[in-house]
mmCIF file of C-alpha atoms in Angstrom:
data_model
loop_
_atom_site.group_PDB
_atom_site.id
_atom_site.type_symbol
_atom_site.label_atom_id
_atom_site.label_comp_id
_atom_site.label_asym_id
_atom_site.label_seq_id
_atom_site.Cartn_x
_atom_site.Cartn_y
_atom_site.Cartn_z
ATOM 1 C CA MET Z 217 108.542 184.360 22.603
ATOM 2 C CA LYS Z 218 109.062 186.690 25.064
ATOM 3 C CA VAL Z 219 105.826 188.103 26.998
ATOM 4 C CA ASN Z 220 105.858 191.503 28.155
ATOM 5 C CA PRO Z 221 105.606 191.280 32.107
ATOM 6 C CA ASN Z 222 102.947 194.452 31.921
ATOM 7 C CA ILE Z 223 100.824 192.671 29.586
ATOM 8 C CA LEU Z 224 101.042 189.350 31.439
ATOM 9 C CA VAL Z 225 100.265 190.962 34.812
ATOM 10 C CA THR Z 226 97.220 192.951 33.305
ATOM 11 C CA LEU Z 227 95.738 189.838 31.590
ATOM 12 C CA LEU Z 228 96.044 187.723 34.845
ATOM 13 C CA PHE Z 229 94.506 190.431 36.788
ATOM 14 C CA PHE Z 230 91.455 190.680 34.504
ATOM 15 C CA LEU Z 231 91.357 186.840 34.467
ATOM 16 C CA THR Z 232 91.215 186.694 38.189
ATOM 17 C CA PHE Z 233 88.389 189.184 38.173
ATOM 18 C CA LEU Z 234 86.454 187.482 35.499
ATOM 19 C CA ILE Z 235 86.582 184.085 37.421
ATOM 20 C CA HIS Z 236 85.761 185.607 40.670
ATOM 21 C CA PHE Z 237 82.796 187.688 39.284
ATOM 22 C CA SER Z 238 81.409 184.704 37.769
ATOM 23 C CA LEU Z 239 81.636 182.628 40.789
ATOM 24 C CA TRP Z 240 80.403 185.465 42.907
ATOM 25 C CA LYS Z 241 77.172 186.109 40.467
ATOM 26 C CA PHE Z 242 76.385 182.640 39.103
ATOM 27 C CA VAL Z 243 77.372 180.153 41.908
ATOM 28 C CA PHE Z 244 77.075 181.973 45.218
ATOM 29 C CA HIS Z 245 74.056 184.471 43.810
ATOM 30 C CA LEU Z 246 75.364 187.621 45.381
ATOM 31 C CA ASP Z 247 74.948 191.181 44.913
ATOM 32 C CA GLU Z 248 77.317 192.426 41.879
ATOM 33 C CA MET Z 249 77.746 196.062 43.394
ATOM 34 C CA VAL Z 250 79.924 194.830 46.168
ATOM 35 C CA ILE Z 251 82.334 192.929 44.062
ATOM 36 C CA VAL Z 252 82.410 195.586 41.577
ATOM 37 C CA ARG Z 253 83.371 198.215 44.306
ATOM 38 C CA PHE Z 254 85.834 195.654 45.875
ATOM 39 C CA TYR Z 255 87.568 195.141 42.485
ATOM 40 C CA LEU Z 256 87.553 198.710 41.942
ATOM 41 C CA PHE Z 257 89.323 199.492 44.883
ATOM 42 C CA LEU Z 258 91.841 196.493 44.302
ATOM 43 C CA SER Z 259 92.463 197.825 41.028
ATOM 44 C CA ILE Z 260 93.302 201.403 42.078
ATOM 45 C CA MET Z 261 95.534 199.847 44.745
ATOM 46 C CA PHE Z 262 97.270 197.441 42.435
ATOM 47 C CA MET Z 263 97.860 200.446 39.835
ATOM 48 C CA ILE Z 264 99.230 202.576 42.534
ATOM 49 C CA MET Z 265 101.668 199.846 43.861
ATOM 50 C CA ILE Z 266 102.732 198.870 40.252
ATOM 51 C CA THR Z 267 103.808 202.719 39.969
ATOM 52 C CA LEU Z 268 105.418 202.704 42.990
ATOM 53 C CA VAL Z 269 107.589 199.815 42.242
ATOM 54 C CA ILE Z 270 108.358 201.472 39.208
ATOM 55 C CA LEU Z 271 109.212 204.686 40.828
ATOM 56 C CA ILE Z 272 111.500 202.910 43.301
ATOM 57 C CA HIS Z 273 113.123 200.799 40.714
ATOM 58 C CA LYS Z 274 114.200 203.930 38.845
ATOM 59 C CA THR Z 275 115.302 205.955 41.947
ATOM 60 C CA VAL Z 276 116.781 203.381 44.150
ATOM 61 C CA PRO Z 277 116.756 199.808 42.500
ATOM 62 C CA GLN Z 278 118.944 198.349 45.319
ATOM 63 C CA PHE Z 279 116.062 198.917 47.881
ATOM 64 C CA LEU Z 280 113.414 197.306 45.667
ATOM 65 C CA GLY Z 281 113.239 193.980 47.519
ATOM 66 C CA MET Z 282 112.625 195.926 50.801
ATOM 67 C CA SER Z 283 110.309 198.475 49.597
ATOM 68 C CA LEU Z 284 108.153 195.790 48.294
ATOM 69 C CA ILE Z 285 107.753 194.233 51.373
ATOM 70 C CA GLY Z 286 106.609 197.637 52.867
ATOM 71 C CA LEU Z 287 104.103 198.333 49.976
ATOM 72 C CA ILE Z 288 102.568 194.735 50.750
ATOM 73 C CA LEU Z 289 102.101 195.825 54.431
ATOM 74 C CA LEU Z 290 100.478 199.082 53.542
ATOM 75 C CA LYS Z 291 98.250 197.432 51.035
ATOM 76 C CA PHE Z 292 97.182 195.063 53.865
ATOM 77 C CA GLY Z 293 96.843 197.877 56.085
ATOM 78 C CA LEU Z 294 94.437 199.804 53.779
ATOM 79 C CA MET Z 295 92.394 196.891 52.931
ATOM 80 C CA TYR Z 296 91.988 196.096 56.471
ATOM 81 C CA LEU Z 297 90.786 199.857 56.938
ATOM 82 C CA ILE Z 298 88.455 199.897 54.138
ATOM 83 C CA ARG Z 299 86.728 196.415 54.824
ATOM 84 C CA LYS Z 300 84.274 198.113 56.843
ATOM 85 C CA LYS Z 301 83.400 200.754 54.117
ATOM 86 C CA LEU Z 302 82.916 197.791 51.520
ATOM 87 C CA ASN Z 303 80.189 196.204 53.925
ATOM 88 C CA PHE Z 304 82.228 192.907 53.201
ATOM 89 C CA GLU Z 305 81.178 191.201 56.523
ATOM 90 C CA LEU Z 306 77.519 191.142 54.992
ATOM 91 C CA ILE Z 307 78.549 188.672 52.387
ATOM 92 C CA PRO Z 308 78.533 184.767 53.935
ATOM 93 C CA GLY Z 309 82.286 183.513 53.490
ATOM 94 C CA TYR Z 310 83.632 186.923 53.091
ATOM 95 C CA LYS Z 311 86.921 185.798 54.292
ATOM 96 C CA PHE Z 312 87.172 183.577 51.282
ATOM 97 C CA HIS Z 313 86.218 186.172 49.025
ATOM 98 C CA PHE Z 314 88.596 188.691 50.348
ATOM 99 C CA ILE Z 315 91.903 186.650 50.707
ATOM 100 C CA ILE Z 316 92.149 185.020 47.336
ATOM 101 C CA PRO Z 317 92.028 188.132 45.268
ATOM 102 C CA TYR Z 318 94.526 189.650 47.857
ATOM 103 C CA PHE Z 319 96.846 187.179 47.408
ATOM 104 C CA VAL Z 320 96.679 186.795 43.609
ATOM 105 C CA LEU Z 321 97.316 190.437 43.366
ATOM 106 C CA THR Z 322 100.112 190.400 45.802
ATOM 107 C CA THR Z 323 101.642 187.390 43.802
ATOM 108 C CA LEU Z 324 101.387 189.515 40.528
ATOM 109 C CA LEU Z 325 103.082 192.603 42.161
ATOM 110 C CA THR Z 326 105.762 190.376 43.639
ATOM 111 C CA TYR Z 327 106.338 188.734 40.137
ATOM 112 C CA TYR Z 328 106.507 192.288 38.545
ATOM 113 C CA ALA Z 329 109.097 193.221 40.937
ATOM 114 C CA ILE Z 330 111.126 190.229 40.479
ATOM 115 C CA ARG Z 331 111.264 190.531 36.553
ATOM 116 C CA LEU Z 332 112.423 194.158 37.311
ATOM 117 C CA ILE Z 333 115.227 192.797 39.833
ATOM 118 C CA ASN Z 334 115.881 190.056 37.348
ATOM 119 C CA HIS Z 335 116.349 192.364 34.457
ATOM 120 C CA ASP Z 336 118.841 194.597 36.181
ATOM 121 C CA LYS Z 337 120.809 191.625 36.928
ATOM 122 C CA LYS Z 338 121.121 190.379 33.396
ATOM 123 C CA GLN Z 339 122.474 194.116 32.165
#
């Protein structure tokens, strides 16, 4: 049974959110609005990145790998700029809460791009 990469990436993203939200609320007892705003921003960034990967794949598929590196750097820069707006420094252990979702979503984005590249090589 082949799983559609779109469905797999979406399910893994929501699973990441549910696990992190559960830890945030029930283990650390922190304010839920901070994590919801953080994941809302991450969701928007993730969907923009997926859309850009699809557009790059359709227009210039031979540059998808290098474009992915640029998109990851752009995502990191935007996360660095927005961290003060999210008031993440007020949360104890905020680096732990920032880095894990960032790397999970970067891994999902990379997985999606690899699936697109491998799909092209098969044809």
